Amino acid sequence: MTFEARSLTRDTLSDFFELHSAANGGGWCHCVAWAVPTWDGWGDRTAEENRALREERFRDGDLDQILLYEDERPVASCQIGPRDRFPKILAQFGLEKDANCWAITCFFVAPDRRGRGAARALLEAAIEKAKSASATRLQAFPRRGEGLDAGEVWNGPEAMFAAARFRVYRDDPVRPVLQLDLGA
C-alpha cells in the first residue's frame, strides 16, 4: 500500500472536509477538540458548530493538518503544529509555553484504511514537518490502555509513538505526555 502525505493547503481544504465527512464516520469533530477552551460541554457541541470552528481556523490561516492520500483519495489526517497554539493542552497537562515545541494532537483514519499503516505514515510526515519548521521537540498525548477502540485512540496509539522513539516526558496512568527530541 502506497500513501502520500501532503501538508494541507487552501487548495486541499475540500479534501479535508471530504475525509472528515459523515460518510467516513468523521462528520462530528472536525479536529477542533483542542481548539475549544475546556472539555466542559464538548460532548454537547454539534457537528455544525465544530465545522464552523474548523472553517474559522482555516480562514485565520491555521492549516494545521497533514493529509494522507492513497490513489489521490484523502484517507487520513493528522493535526500538528506549534504546541503553544493549543492552550487547552498547556492547561490540561500543566505545561509551560515553549516556542520550540510542537504537538501532534489527533489522527483521523477512514474506517476502511485503519490497521494498514496510515497513522504510522502520518506520524513519519509529522516528524519531518516539525523538523523542517525547526522545532526541537515534538510531543504527543495518547490514551494509555489495552484493547482501546478507534474512538479512544484519536490521539494516536502509545505503541506507535514508542516505536518512533518518543519517550515519556510526563507520566500519567491514562494520558502520558510523550516527547521526541528533534535536536537543535
Coordinates of C-alpha atoms in Angstrom, one line a residue:
M1 CA 0.0 0.0 0.0
T2 CA 1.4 3.4 -1.0
F3 CA 0.5 6.5 0.8
E4 CA 1.4 10.1 0.0
A5 CA 1.4 12.7 2.8
R6 CA 0.8 16.3 2.0
S7 CA 0.5 19.4 4.2
L8 CA -2.9 20.9 4.0
T9 CA -3.2 24.0 1.7
R10 CA -6.1 26.3 0.8
D11 CA -6.4 24.2 -2.4
T12 CA -7.0 21.0 -0.5
L13 CA -9.5 22.2 2.1
S14 CA -12.2 20.3 0.3
D15 CA -10.2 17.1 0.7
F16 CA -10.1 17.7 4.5
F17 CA -13.9 18.0 4.6
E18 CA -14.4 15.0 2.3
L19 CA -12.3 12.9 4.6
H20 CA -14.0 14.3 7.8
S21 CA -17.5 13.6 6.5
A22 CA -20.3 11.5 7.9
A23 CA -19.7 9.1 5.0
N24 CA -16.3 8.3 6.6
G25 CA -17.6 8.3 10.2
G26 CA -15.9 11.6 10.9
G27 CA -18.5 14.2 10.4
W28 CA -18.7 15.5 14.0
C29 CA -15.3 16.6 15.5
H30 CA -13.5 18.2 12.5
C31 CA -10.3 18.2 14.6
V32 CA -11.4 21.1 16.9
A33 CA -11.3 19.2 20.2
W34 CA -8.1 21.1 21.3
A35 CA -9.4 24.4 19.9
V36 CA -12.2 24.9 22.4
P37 CA -11.2 26.4 25.8
T38 CA -12.3 23.4 28.0
W39 CA -13.8 20.0 27.9
D40 CA -17.0 21.4 29.6
G41 CA -19.8 21.0 27.1
W42 CA -17.6 19.3 24.4
G43 CA -20.0 16.4 24.0
D44 CA -22.9 18.7 23.6
R45 CA -21.4 20.5 20.6
T46 CA -23.0 19.8 17.2
A47 CA -21.2 18.8 14.0
E48 CA -22.2 22.2 12.5
E49 CA -20.6 24.1 15.4
N50 CA -17.4 22.1 15.1
R51 CA -17.3 22.5 11.3
A52 CA -17.9 26.3 11.7
L53 CA -15.0 26.5 14.2
R54 CA -12.7 24.5 11.8
E55 CA -13.7 26.8 8.9
E56 CA -12.9 29.8 11.0
R57 CA -9.5 28.4 11.9
F58 CA -8.8 27.7 8.2
R59 CA -9.8 31.3 7.3
D60 CA -7.4 32.5 10.0
G61 CA -4.6 30.7 8.2
D62 CA -4.4 27.8 10.7
L63 CA -3.7 25.0 8.2
D64 CA -2.6 22.6 10.9
Q65 CA -3.2 19.3 9.1
I66 CA -1.3 16.7 7.1
L67 CA -3.5 14.8 4.7
L68 CA -2.7 11.3 3.6
Y69 CA -3.7 10.2 0.2
E70 CA -4.0 6.8 -1.5
D71 CA -4.6 6.9 -5.2
E72 CA -5.4 10.7 -4.9
R73 CA -8.1 9.9 -2.4
P74 CA -7.8 11.5 1.1
V75 CA -7.8 8.6 3.6
A76 CA -6.3 10.0 6.8
S77 CA -5.3 13.2 8.5
C78 CA -3.1 14.4 11.4
Q79 CA -3.3 17.7 13.3
I80 CA 0.2 19.1 14.1
G81 CA 1.5 22.5 14.9
P82 CA 3.3 24.7 17.5
R83 CA 2.1 23.4 20.9
D84 CA 1.5 26.9 22.2
R85 CA -1.3 27.3 19.7
F86 CA -3.3 24.7 21.7
P87 CA -3.8 26.4 25.1
K88 CA -6.1 23.6 26.3
I89 CA -3.2 21.2 26.0
L90 CA -1.0 23.5 28.1
A91 CA -3.7 23.7 30.8
Q92 CA -4.7 20.1 30.8
F93 CA -1.2 18.7 31.1
G94 CA 0.3 21.6 33.2
L95 CA 2.8 22.5 30.5
E96 CA 4.7 25.8 30.2
K97 CA 4.8 27.7 26.9
D98 CA 7.7 26.6 24.7
A99 CA 8.0 28.2 21.2
N100 CA 10.3 25.3 20.2
C101 CA 7.9 22.5 21.0
W102 CA 5.3 21.2 18.5
A103 CA 2.4 18.9 19.2
I104 CA 0.7 16.1 17.4
T105 CA -2.9 16.4 18.7
C106 CA -5.0 13.9 16.7
F107 CA -5.3 11.5 13.9
F108 CA -8.3 10.5 11.8
V109 CA -8.1 7.5 9.6
A110 CA -11.0 6.5 7.3
P111 CA -12.5 3.2 8.7
D112 CA -11.6 1.3 5.6
R113 CA -7.9 2.2 5.9
R114 CA -7.5 1.5 9.7
G115 CA -4.9 -1.1 10.6
R116 CA -3.0 -0.6 7.3
G117 CA -0.2 1.8 8.4
A118 CA -1.9 5.1 7.6
A119 CA -1.3 6.5 11.1
R120 CA 2.4 5.5 11.0
A121 CA 2.8 7.2 7.6
L122 CA 1.2 10.3 9.1
L123 CA 3.5 10.2 12.1
E124 CA 6.6 10.0 9.9
A125 CA 5.3 13.0 7.9
A126 CA 4.6 14.9 11.1
I127 CA 8.1 14.3 12.4
E128 CA 9.5 15.6 9.2
K129 CA 7.2 18.6 9.2
A130 CA 8.2 19.6 12.8
K131 CA 11.9 19.2 11.9
S132 CA 11.6 21.3 8.8
A133 CA 9.9 24.0 10.9
S134 CA 13.0 24.0 13.2
A135 CA 11.0 22.6 16.2
T136 CA 13.4 21.0 18.7
R137 CA 10.8 18.9 20.5
L138 CA 7.6 17.1 19.3
Q139 CA 5.0 16.0 21.9
A140 CA 2.1 13.6 21.7
F141 CA -0.8 12.8 24.2
P142 CA -2.0 9.2 23.6
R143 CA -4.6 7.4 25.6
R144 CA -2.9 4.6 27.6
G145 CA -4.5 1.2 27.8
E146 CA -5.1 -2.2 26.2
G147 CA -7.9 -3.0 23.8
L148 CA -8.9 0.6 23.1
D149 CA -11.3 1.2 20.3
A150 CA -10.8 3.7 17.5
G151 CA -12.7 6.4 19.3
E152 CA -10.2 6.2 22.2
V153 CA -7.0 6.4 20.2
W154 CA -7.8 9.6 18.3
N155 CA -4.5 11.0 19.7
G156 CA -2.7 8.0 18.3
P157 CA -1.7 4.7 19.9
E158 CA 1.1 4.9 22.5
A159 CA 2.9 1.9 21.0
M160 CA 3.2 3.7 17.6
F161 CA 4.9 6.7 19.3
A162 CA 7.2 4.4 21.3
A163 CA 8.2 2.6 18.1
A164 CA 9.1 6.1 16.7
R165 CA 11.4 6.7 19.7
F166 CA 9.1 9.0 21.6
R167 CA 9.9 8.8 25.4
V168 CA 7.7 9.6 28.4
Y169 CA 8.1 13.3 29.2
R170 CA 5.4 13.3 31.9
D171 CA 3.9 10.1 33.1
D172 CA 0.2 9.5 33.7
P173 CA -1.7 6.3 34.0
V174 CA -4.3 7.4 31.4
R175 CA -2.7 10.2 29.3
P176 CA 1.1 10.4 29.4
V177 CA 2.9 13.2 27.6
L178 CA 5.4 11.6 25.2
Q179 CA 8.2 13.6 23.6
L180 CA 10.6 13.1 20.7
D181 CA 13.7 15.3 20.8
L182 CA 14.4 16.6 17.3
G183 CA 17.7 18.3 18.1
A184 CA 18.7 21.9 17.9

